[in-house]
Every structure is written in C-alpha cells, then in structure tokens.
Amino acid sequence: MFFSDERLQFFRPLTSKYREQIVECLRLLHGRLYSASADYGESLRREQVLDIFSEALQRAPLLDGDEEDQGRFKSSREQAGWILNTLVDHGWLERQVDQVTFQSTYPFSRLGRLFTQSLSEAIAHSVRTRHRNTRNTLNALSAFADRGEVYDLLDAYEFSERIIADFTDIIAELEERKRQLVREVEQRQLIQEASEQFFEFMEKRFQPDLAIRLSADSVERHREHLLQQIERIRRKPTEWKAHAERELRRLAPELLGDTRSSVLWRLLDHIEVRLRNAADVMLPALRRTLQSFTQRADIIIRQLSYLHSQQHTDIVGLCRELASLPEAEQHQRLAAAGELMATVNLQLIDPAQVQLRERRARSPVHSLMLDPGLPDDDTLNELAVQRRLDQAFAINAGSLRSYLQAALGEGRRIDTRDLPIQDARDLLAASHLIELAGADHAAHGLKVRIEPSGEVLQDDFFSRRDGFIIELESNDHA
C-alpha cells in the first residue's frame, strides 16, 4: 500500500496555506542535492537544510490571504524548522543518524525525491528531448533484434509508453498556454507581457520540440520501420526466442502476471498497440490542438494590433466631452462628424456606357483514345487457362437434368449408389444431384422426390457420403 506507516498522510504538507512555501523548499533542496552544481559526496545536516529552507521562504508567498496569521512563527528560521519536521513526519524526507558522530542528515526518501522531481520539472526551463522517444524505441528494438539482449527490449517498451505520455503532455500544455494567453489579453495592462510570452513560447518551445515532432521524429515516419523490426523479432529462430523468454521471466517476473502467456509476445504486442494509438489517435489530436492554438494566437495578434492602433484615440474621453456639452452643440458636432464620415455618393449612369457583354464561346476539346494494342502471349495464355478452369468446374441446371434422365433410363427410381460415373463431368453432376429438389428445377417440368436411404456410402470417389433415393414424379420437362 502507498498510504501506510509514515506515508499515511503523505500529501498533507501540500494542502495547507503554507503549501507554496513548502513546495519552494522542496525544489530548492532538490536542486541543492541533485542538480549539476550539487556536491554528491556531502550529506546535508540540519543546519544546512534550515539555511536552504530559510532562503526558500523569502521567495514563496503565503497563500489564501492569511498574512495576519504569519505571527505564528517568530522568524523564518523557526518556520523552516517546522517545515523540516513536517516533511520528515509525512515521509518526504528521512532522518539518518551517523553512529560515529551522532549527527543527523536529512536526505530525500525515494518517493519524496520522485514527487519533488516532478514538481521541479513542472516549472523548469531546461532543454528537453522528449520528442526523441520514437527514435529511441526504434533504436532499442533494432539493438534487441541484433544482439538479443532483453534490456534493449525493456527499454523499447518503456520508450513506447513515453510516446503516448509525451503527446498527452504537449496537448495539455498547448491548451493551458491558450487559456493563459486569453486571460492575460483580457486585461489591458498585460497586453505587452502576453505578446512577449507568446512569441517567446513560439520561438523556444514550438520550434525546437513541435517542429521536430511533426517532421523529423513523426510517428508516421518511423512507424513502418518499427513494425518491420517487430516482425523481424517474431521471425527469429525458436531457440533465440526461447532464450529471450527465459531472460525476461528471470529479470522481470512482474510482467508475467497471473497468466502464463509469453512475456516476449506481450511486450511486442503492447509496443505495436502504442504505436498504432500514437499514429492514429494522438497525432491527429495534437494537430487539431495545434490548429486551435494557432487560430487563437491569430485572434490575439489581431486584437493586439487593433488595441495598438487605437492607443492614441481616446473614444471614452470624447464621449465624456460630448456628454458635458449642451444638447444643441452635441447635435451640431455629431452632424458635422456624420458629413465627414458619410461615404454615399449618388450619381447618374450614362446609358451609352452600359453594354451587354457577350458570352465567350468555349473552344471544343479534342480528345483521342489511346489504343492499348493486343495483349502479349503470356496474357493470352493466362486468360485461356483461367477460362478453361472456370468451364471445367461449371455446373448448370440443364446438365444435371440430362444426367439424371440418362441415369434413370426407362425407370423412375434410382439409388445414389447406382449413379454411373464415367468421367469428371459425371462426378461433378453426381455430387450436385441433390440440388434437383429445388423449386427452380420443378418450374422446368422436372419434379423429383429425394429421400435419405439411411446408409453411409463409400466408393472410389467419395470417402464418405450419405445415401439417397431419387424418384422421378414427372418426366415432362421443357
């Protein structure tokens, strides 16, 4: 269970009014321990952690408008100590005691580090190459097919999962960016800031990531190569696949689950399904979201241009000035403005200049049919063989009636075991003779009654067939 022992109230520090301050403390501590400038050989003691938290408290605000309750702590040092104890009590940090010096250090717990990393990446502006997961999947599958190391297949399985997650992430980011632009442009004082943020996003986020995702690293571009690699793995020798299956069951027994099906086959099927979903579902969704985002950006740019052009025209001030004037002067000024703004010009048309245009005659189009010529000898032979095959197995109603009348002779009753078979046509007719009981044959004057004899027949032509008695009721046929 996740919520157990010290993690019973794991997210409680992030639900209080101090949540923004606590998140900033976690981010700063994570950067101090795991960033590029961190000293990995040093463990932070309590005093060092309190110094980091005190610095973070100066950056983050107190939410929910409860500044009057800030007097709960006498200083930021005291609040940093309270935050440290809270994070330790709820499982974000661990207290480790050195048995020699009896000094305590406070590293992250495993889950605390994972969640703090997500919080840090949410606002990080570092260069990310998430768009390479499609090529990483292809490279890992190719390496597994060449060397047979199951670690490459597990990497390909993980990279394929990130492909869907990346699409979902970028779609959500575009939607959030669109809503943010709309909110900021609605406020007149943030127009300049909104435009700067938009163009910064288009330059630093759109071009490096989306342009590559939709061109060089498109799922559609690499999909065929990925499917070829999957099919190549499935066609490997049985011994090769059996060795890979044993290694997968040994290294990743959790993938086996409750079923006893092949882990190798299940991983390949999951990768193929994810590729199909990414190409057929997520990529069109990304394009629709991108189109909506660009349309919204176009509206915003038009609005910014309009507002910029109107910044020297104080319409509200003019209206207020007109409202303060007497009514007669108001009408006089509005009438003068109306004459200046009027664009209607009434003129008489010269009849001599009115002419009826003649319809242009369409020139005829001369088309020639290309004579394909006679087919070659191979085509003629193929057509002749196909026609002979079609005629060899063709059965028509007339031939069935003729065969039955010839088999009956002077009698009106015959057993299917006594049907004569002299050639291939007789064999085909004998195998379709039961069809004479249909209404179509009765309409031609041949009415028969067919009853099962109850015997199972076996001869040179049929390994097993049911016996029937065919009796002619009317021999008058057209």
PDB file of N, CA, C and O in Angstrom, residues 306-359:
ATOM      1  N   TYR A 306      -5.111  45.837 -33.130  1.00  0.00           N
ATOM      2  CA  TYR A 306      -6.201  46.807 -33.049  1.00  0.00           C
ATOM      3  C   TYR A 306      -6.032  47.730 -31.844  1.00  0.00           C
ATOM      4  O   TYR A 306      -6.174  48.954 -31.958  1.00  0.00           O
ATOM      5  N   LEU A 307      -5.706  47.128 -30.693  1.00  0.00           N
ATOM      6  CA  LEU A 307      -5.529  47.944 -29.497  1.00  0.00           C
ATOM      7  C   LEU A 307      -4.351  48.891 -29.635  1.00  0.00           C
ATOM      8  O   LEU A 307      -4.376  50.021 -29.137  1.00  0.00           O
ATOM      9  N   HIS A 308      -3.286  48.419 -30.314  1.00  0.00           N
ATOM     10  CA  HIS A 308      -2.129  49.289 -30.511  1.00  0.00           C
ATOM     11  C   HIS A 308      -2.476  50.463 -31.431  1.00  0.00           C
ATOM     12  O   HIS A 308      -2.006  51.592 -31.227  1.00  0.00           O
ATOM     13  N   SER A 309      -3.287  50.206 -32.454  1.00  0.00           N
ATOM     14  CA  SER A 309      -3.669  51.283 -33.363  1.00  0.00           C
ATOM     15  C   SER A 309      -4.633  52.265 -32.720  1.00  0.00           C
ATOM     16  O   SER A 309      -4.743  53.411 -33.159  1.00  0.00           O
ATOM     17  N   GLN A 310      -5.343  51.810 -31.687  1.00  0.00           N
ATOM     18  CA  GLN A 310      -6.317  52.679 -31.037  1.00  0.00           C
ATOM     19  C   GLN A 310      -5.786  53.343 -29.766  1.00  0.00           C
ATOM     20  O   GLN A 310      -6.554  53.971 -29.045  1.00  0.00           O
ATOM     21  N   GLN A 311      -4.490  53.165 -29.486  1.00  0.00           N
ATOM     22  CA  GLN A 311      -3.997  53.700 -28.221  1.00  0.00           C
ATOM     23  C   GLN A 311      -3.949  55.224 -28.196  1.00  0.00           C
ATOM     24  O   GLN A 311      -3.951  55.849 -27.137  1.00  0.00           O
ATOM     25  N   HIS A 312      -3.916  55.883 -29.378  1.00  0.00           N
ATOM     26  CA  HIS A 312      -3.904  57.345 -29.429  1.00  0.00           C
ATOM     27  C   HIS A 312      -5.306  57.913 -29.669  1.00  0.00           C
ATOM     28  O   HIS A 312      -5.435  59.122 -29.874  1.00  0.00           O
ATOM     29  N   THR A 313      -6.313  57.081 -29.704  1.00  0.00           N
ATOM     30  CA  THR A 313      -7.687  57.530 -29.926  1.00  0.00           C
ATOM     31  C   THR A 313      -8.480  57.267 -28.660  1.00  0.00           C
ATOM     32  O   THR A 313      -8.837  56.117 -28.367  1.00  0.00           O
ATOM     33  N   ASP A 314      -8.776  58.323 -27.952  1.00  0.00           N
ATOM     34  CA  ASP A 314      -9.484  58.207 -26.674  1.00  0.00           C
ATOM     35  C   ASP A 314     -10.987  58.331 -26.939  1.00  0.00           C
ATOM     36  O   ASP A 314     -11.566  59.422 -26.858  1.00  0.00           O
ATOM     37  N   ILE A 315     -11.627  57.225 -27.303  1.00  0.00           N
ATOM     38  CA  ILE A 315     -13.054  57.235 -27.594  1.00  0.00           C
ATOM     39  C   ILE A 315     -13.854  57.555 -26.338  1.00  0.00           C
ATOM     40  O   ILE A 315     -14.834  58.315 -26.378  1.00  0.00           O
ATOM     41  N   VAL A 316     -13.431  56.967 -25.201  1.00  0.00           N
ATOM     42  CA  VAL A 316     -14.160  57.205 -23.957  1.00  0.00           C
ATOM     43  C   VAL A 316     -14.084  58.680 -23.560  1.00  0.00           C
ATOM     44  O   VAL A 316     -15.070  59.301 -23.126  1.00  0.00           O
ATOM     45  N   GLY A 317     -12.912  59.293 -23.743  1.00  0.00           N
ATOM     46  CA  GLY A 317     -12.769  60.707 -23.410  1.00  0.00           C
ATOM     47  C   GLY A 317     -13.633  61.594 -24.291  1.00  0.00           C
ATOM     48  O   GLY A 317     -14.232  62.589 -23.822  1.00  0.00           O
ATOM     49  N   LEU A 318     -13.721  61.249 -25.605  1.00  0.00           N
ATOM     50  CA  LEU A 318     -14.574  62.019 -26.494  1.00  0.00           C
ATOM     51  C   LEU A 318     -16.040  61.918 -26.110  1.00  0.00           C
ATOM     52  O   LEU A 318     -16.791  62.910 -26.160  1.00  0.00           O
ATOM     53  N   CYS A 319     -16.456  60.723 -25.728  1.00  0.00           N
ATOM     54  CA  CYS A 319     -17.850  60.550 -25.309  1.00  0.00           C
ATOM     55  C   CYS A 319     -18.147  61.363 -24.043  1.00  0.00           C
ATOM     56  O   CYS A 319     -19.227  61.977 -23.920  1.00  0.00           O
ATOM     57  N   ARG A 320     -17.232  61.369 -23.127  1.00  0.00           N
ATOM     58  CA  ARG A 320     -17.438  62.161 -21.918  1.00  0.00           C
ATOM     59  C   ARG A 320     -17.489  63.652 -22.225  1.00  0.00           C
ATOM     60  O   ARG A 320     -18.281  64.407 -21.644  1.00  0.00           O
ATOM     61  N   GLU A 321     -16.642  64.099 -23.162  1.00  0.00           N
ATOM     62  CA  GLU A 321     -16.649  65.516 -23.521  1.00  0.00           C
ATOM     63  C   GLU A 321     -17.952  65.902 -24.199  1.00  0.00           C
ATOM     64  O   GLU A 321     -18.518  66.983 -23.923  1.00  0.00           O
ATOM     65  N   LEU A 322     -18.474  65.040 -25.073  1.00  0.00           N
ATOM     66  CA  LEU A 322     -19.754  65.319 -25.716  1.00  0.00           C
ATOM     67  C   LEU A 322     -20.892  65.338 -24.702  1.00  0.00           C
ATOM     68  O   LEU A 322     -21.832  66.125 -24.810  1.00  0.00           O
ATOM     69  N   ALA A 323     -20.828  64.451 -23.705  1.00  0.00           N
ATOM     70  CA  ALA A 323     -21.888  64.391 -22.703  1.00  0.00           C
ATOM     71  C   ALA A 323     -21.934  65.653 -21.854  1.00  0.00           C
ATOM     72  O   ALA A 323     -23.008  66.037 -21.343  1.00  0.00           O
ATOM     73  N   SER A 324     -20.815  66.342 -21.717  1.00  0.00           N
ATOM     74  CA  SER A 324     -20.781  67.555 -20.895  1.00  0.00           C
ATOM     75  C   SER A 324     -21.251  68.794 -21.654  1.00  0.00           C
ATOM     76  O   SER A 324     -21.463  69.846 -21.053  1.00  0.00           O
ATOM     77  N   LEU A 325     -21.413  68.702 -22.996  1.00  0.00           N
ATOM     78  CA  LEU A 325     -21.838  69.846 -23.809  1.00  0.00           C
ATOM     79  C   LEU A 325     -23.350  69.965 -23.809  1.00  0.00           C
ATOM     80  O   LEU A 325     -24.073  68.992 -23.555  1.00  0.00           O
ATOM     81  N   PRO A 326     -23.874  71.143 -24.148  1.00  0.00           N
ATOM     82  CA  PRO A 326     -25.332  71.290 -24.296  1.00  0.00           C
ATOM     83  C   PRO A 326     -25.859  70.425 -25.437  1.00  0.00           C
ATOM     84  O   PRO A 326     -25.121  70.026 -26.347  1.00  0.00           O
ATOM     85  N   GLU A 327     -27.128  70.144 -25.388  1.00  0.00           N
ATOM     86  CA  GLU A 327     -27.722  69.230 -26.360  1.00  0.00           C
ATOM     87  C   GLU A 327     -27.637  69.784 -27.775  1.00  0.00           C
ATOM     88  O   GLU A 327     -27.386  69.044 -28.737  1.00  0.00           O
ATOM     89  N   ALA A 328     -27.836  71.081 -27.940  1.00  0.00           N
ATOM     90  CA  ALA A 328     -27.778  71.675 -29.283  1.00  0.00           C
ATOM     91  C   ALA A 328     -26.379  71.560 -29.877  1.00  0.00           C
ATOM     92  O   ALA A 328     -26.207  71.219 -31.053  1.00  0.00           O
ATOM     93  N   GLU A 329     -25.362  71.820 -29.068  1.00  0.00           N
ATOM     94  CA  GLU A 329     -23.991  71.691 -29.574  1.00  0.00           C
ATOM     95  C   GLU A 329     -23.629  70.242 -29.852  1.00  0.00           C
ATOM     96  O   GLU A 329     -22.866  69.946 -30.777  1.00  0.00           O
ATOM     97  N   GLN A 330     -24.192  69.330 -29.059  1.00  0.00           N
ATOM     98  CA  GLN A 330     -23.971  67.897 -29.333  1.00  0.00           C
ATOM     99  C   GLN A 330     -24.486  67.530 -30.724  1.00  0.00           C
ATOM    100  O   GLN A 330     -23.789  66.875 -31.511  1.00  0.00           O
ATOM    101  N   HIS A 331     -25.717  67.946 -31.052  1.00  0.00           N
ATOM    102  CA  HIS A 331     -26.276  67.631 -32.369  1.00  0.00           C
ATOM    103  C   HIS A 331     -25.459  68.278 -33.474  1.00  0.00           C
ATOM    104  O   HIS A 331     -25.263  67.672 -34.547  1.00  0.00           O
ATOM    105  N   GLN A 332     -24.990  69.493 -33.234  1.00  0.00           N
ATOM    106  CA  GLN A 332     -24.191  70.172 -34.259  1.00  0.00           C
ATOM    107  C   GLN A 332     -22.895  69.429 -34.545  1.00  0.00           C
ATOM    108  O   GLN A 332     -22.531  69.221 -35.707  1.00  0.00           O
ATOM    109  N   ARG A 333     -22.190  69.021 -33.506  1.00  0.00           N
ATOM    110  CA  ARG A 333     -20.918  68.303 -33.708  1.00  0.00           C
ATOM    111  C   ARG A 333     -21.152  66.919 -34.320  1.00  0.00           C
ATOM    112  O   ARG A 333     -20.383  66.459 -35.164  1.00  0.00           O
ATOM    113  N   LEU A 334     -22.181  66.207 -33.878  1.00  0.00           N
ATOM    114  CA  LEU A 334     -22.463  64.889 -34.449  1.00  0.00           C
ATOM    115  C   LEU A 334     -22.863  64.988 -35.912  1.00  0.00           C
ATOM    116  O   LEU A 334     -22.501  64.128 -36.729  1.00  0.00           O
ATOM    117  N   ALA A 335     -23.599  66.060 -36.268  1.00  0.00           N
ATOM    118  CA  ALA A 335     -23.964  66.241 -37.673  1.00  0.00           C
ATOM    119  C   ALA A 335     -22.733  66.533 -38.518  1.00  0.00           C
ATOM    120  O   ALA A 335     -22.585  66.011 -39.642  1.00  0.00           O
ATOM    121  N   ALA A 336     -21.816  67.333 -37.993  1.00  0.00           N
ATOM    122  CA  ALA A 336     -20.582  67.607 -38.741  1.00  0.00           C
ATOM    123  C   ALA A 336     -19.748  66.340 -38.896  1.00  0.00           C
ATOM    124  O   ALA A 336     -19.173  66.077 -39.966  1.00  0.00           O
ATOM    125  N   ALA A 337     -19.679  65.543 -37.843  1.00  0.00           N
ATOM    126  CA  ALA A 337     -18.930  64.296 -37.951  1.00  0.00           C
ATOM    127  C   ALA A 337     -19.595  63.333 -38.923  1.00  0.00           C
ATOM    128  O   ALA A 337     -18.921  62.611 -39.671  1.00  0.00           O
ATOM    129  N   GLY A 338     -20.935  63.343 -38.951  1.00  0.00           N
ATOM    130  CA  GLY A 338     -21.628  62.471 -39.884  1.00  0.00           C
ATOM    131  C   GLY A 338     -21.373  62.831 -41.329  1.00  0.00           C
ATOM    132  O   GLY A 338     -21.244  61.962 -42.190  1.00  0.00           O
ATOM    133  N   GLU A 339     -21.296  64.140 -41.639  1.00  0.00           N
ATOM    134  CA  GLU A 339     -20.993  64.559 -43.008  1.00  0.00           C
ATOM    135  C   GLU A 339     -19.591  64.142 -43.425  1.00  0.00           C
ATOM    136  O   GLU A 339     -19.346  63.770 -44.567  1.00  0.00           O
ATOM    137  N   LEU A 340     -18.648  64.213 -42.474  1.00  0.00           N
ATOM    138  CA  LEU A 340     -17.282  63.799 -42.795  1.00  0.00           C
ATOM    139  C   LEU A 340     -17.162  62.287 -42.974  1.00  0.00           C
ATOM    140  O   LEU A 340     -16.349  61.802 -43.769  1.00  0.00           O
ATOM    141  N   MET A 341     -17.966  61.551 -42.241  1.00  0.00           N
ATOM    142  CA  MET A 341     -17.882  60.096 -42.294  1.00  0.00           C
ATOM    143  C   MET A 341     -18.773  59.496 -43.375  1.00  0.00           C
ATOM    144  O   MET A 341     -18.658  58.303 -43.685  1.00  0.00           O
ATOM    145  N   ALA A 342     -19.660  60.281 -43.972  1.00  0.00           N
ATOM    146  CA  ALA A 342     -20.567  59.742 -44.984  1.00  0.00           C
ATOM    147  C   ALA A 342     -19.793  59.358 -46.225  1.00  0.00           C
ATOM    148  O   ALA A 342     -18.956  60.105 -46.721  1.00  0.00           O
ATOM    149  N   THR A 343     -20.112  58.200 -46.776  1.00  0.00           N
ATOM    150  CA  THR A 343     -19.428  57.697 -47.980  1.00  0.00           C
ATOM    151  C   THR A 343     -20.383  57.458 -49.139  1.00  0.00           C
ATOM    152  O   THR A 343     -19.969  56.984 -50.196  1.00  0.00           O
ATOM    153  N   VAL A 344     -21.685  57.763 -48.969  1.00  0.00           N
ATOM    154  CA  VAL A 344     -22.646  57.530 -50.039  1.00  0.00           C
ATOM    155  C   VAL A 344     -22.559  58.675 -51.048  1.00  0.00           C
ATOM    156  O   VAL A 344     -22.608  59.850 -50.681  1.00  0.00           O
ATOM    157  N   ASN A 345     -22.424  58.335 -52.336  1.00  0.00           N
ATOM    158  CA  ASN A 345     -22.305  59.326 -53.406  1.00  0.00           C
ATOM    159  C   ASN A 345     -23.298  58.957 -54.493  1.00  0.00           C
ATOM    160  O   ASN A 345     -23.153  57.910 -55.149  1.00  0.00           O
ATOM    161  N   LEU A 346     -24.321  59.771 -54.704  1.00  0.00           N
ATOM    162  CA  LEU A 346     -25.368  59.493 -55.673  1.00  0.00           C
ATOM    163  C   LEU A 346     -25.018  60.149 -57.001  1.00  0.00           C
ATOM    164  O   LEU A 346     -24.797  61.356 -57.080  1.00  0.00           O
ATOM    165  N   GLN A 347     -24.945  59.357 -58.092  1.00  0.00           N
ATOM    166  CA  GLN A 347     -24.628  59.839 -59.421  1.00  0.00           C
ATOM    167  C   GLN A 347     -25.531  59.143 -60.424  1.00  0.00           C
ATOM    168  O   GLN A 347     -26.069  58.059 -60.153  1.00  0.00           O
ATOM    169  N   LEU A 348     -25.689  59.791 -61.603  1.00  0.00           N
ATOM    170  CA  LEU A 348     -26.465  59.207 -62.693  1.00  0.00           C
ATOM    171  C   LEU A 348     -25.545  58.439 -63.622  1.00  0.00           C
ATOM    172  O   LEU A 348     -24.407  58.838 -63.885  1.00  0.00           O
ATOM    173  N   ILE A 349     -26.048  57.337 -64.152  1.00  0.00           N
ATOM    174  CA  ILE A 349     -25.262  56.469 -65.017  1.00  0.00           C
ATOM    175  C   ILE A 349     -25.491  56.876 -66.467  1.00  0.00           C
ATOM    176  O   ILE A 349     -26.634  57.098 -66.893  1.00  0.00           O
ATOM    177  N   ASP A 350     -24.407  56.937 -67.249  1.00  0.00           N
ATOM    178  CA  ASP A 350     -24.501  57.258 -68.672  1.00  0.00           C
ATOM    179  C   ASP A 350     -24.962  56.020 -69.427  1.00  0.00           C
ATOM    180  O   ASP A 350     -24.270  54.993 -69.431  1.00  0.00           O
ATOM    181  N   PRO A 351     -26.137  56.071 -70.080  1.00  0.00           N
ATOM    182  CA  PRO A 351     -26.613  54.865 -70.793  1.00  0.00           C
ATOM    183  C   PRO A 351     -25.678  54.426 -71.903  1.00  0.00           C
ATOM    184  O   PRO A 351     -25.645  53.245 -72.266  1.00  0.00           O
ATOM    185  N   ALA A 352     -24.924  55.358 -72.480  1.00  0.00           N
ATOM    186  CA  ALA A 352     -24.037  54.967 -73.582  1.00  0.00           C
ATOM    187  C   ALA A 352     -22.908  54.073 -73.117  1.00  0.00           C
ATOM    188  O   ALA A 352     -22.293  53.344 -73.921  1.00  0.00           O
ATOM    189  N   GLN A 353     -22.605  54.125 -71.825  1.00  0.00           N
ATOM    190  CA  GLN A 353     -21.507  53.301 -71.314  1.00  0.00           C
ATOM    191  C   GLN A 353     -21.985  51.939 -70.817  1.00  0.00           C
ATOM    192  O   GLN A 353     -21.170  51.123 -70.415  1.00  0.00           O
ATOM    193  N   VAL A 354     -23.297  51.710 -70.829  1.00  0.00           N
ATOM    194  CA  VAL A 354     -23.833  50.419 -70.401  1.00  0.00           C
ATOM    195  C   VAL A 354     -23.880  49.495 -71.600  1.00  0.00           C
ATOM    196  O   VAL A 354     -24.603  49.754 -72.574  1.00  0.00           O
ATOM    197  N   GLN A 355     -23.105  48.428 -71.612  1.00  0.00           N
ATOM    198  CA  GLN A 355     -23.029  47.487 -72.724  1.00  0.00           C
ATOM    199  C   GLN A 355     -23.248  46.080 -72.204  1.00  0.00           C
ATOM    200  O   GLN A 355     -22.856  45.742 -71.086  1.00  0.00           O
ATOM    201  N   LEU A 356     -23.888  45.285 -73.029  1.00  0.00           N
ATOM    202  CA  LEU A 356     -24.134  43.885 -72.696  1.00  0.00           C
ATOM    203  C   LEU A 356     -22.940  43.058 -73.144  1.00  0.00           C
ATOM    204  O   LEU A 356     -22.587  43.062 -74.330  1.00  0.00           O
ATOM    205  N   ARG A 357     -22.344  42.411 -72.232  1.00  0.00           N
ATOM    206  CA  ARG A 357     -21.173  41.594 -72.570  1.00  0.00           C
ATOM    207  C   ARG A 357     -21.601  40.295 -73.235  1.00  0.00           C
ATOM    208  O   ARG A 357     -22.553  39.640 -72.799  1.00  0.00           O
ATOM    209  N   GLU A 358     -20.897  39.951 -74.278  1.00  0.00           N
ATOM    210  CA  GLU A 358     -21.189  38.706 -74.969  1.00  0.00           C
ATOM    211  C   GLU A 358     -20.522  37.540 -74.243  1.00  0.00           C
ATOM    212  O   GLU A 358     -19.418  37.667 -73.718  1.00  0.00           O
ATOM    213  N   ARG A 359     -21.273  36.425 -74.254  1.00  0.00           N
ATOM    214  CA  ARG A 359     -20.721  35.222 -73.635  1.00  0.00           C
ATOM    215  C   ARG A 359     -19.603  34.670 -74.502  1.00  0.00           C
ATOM    216  O   ARG A 359     -19.760  34.507 -75.714  1.00  0.00           O
TER     217      ARG A 359
END
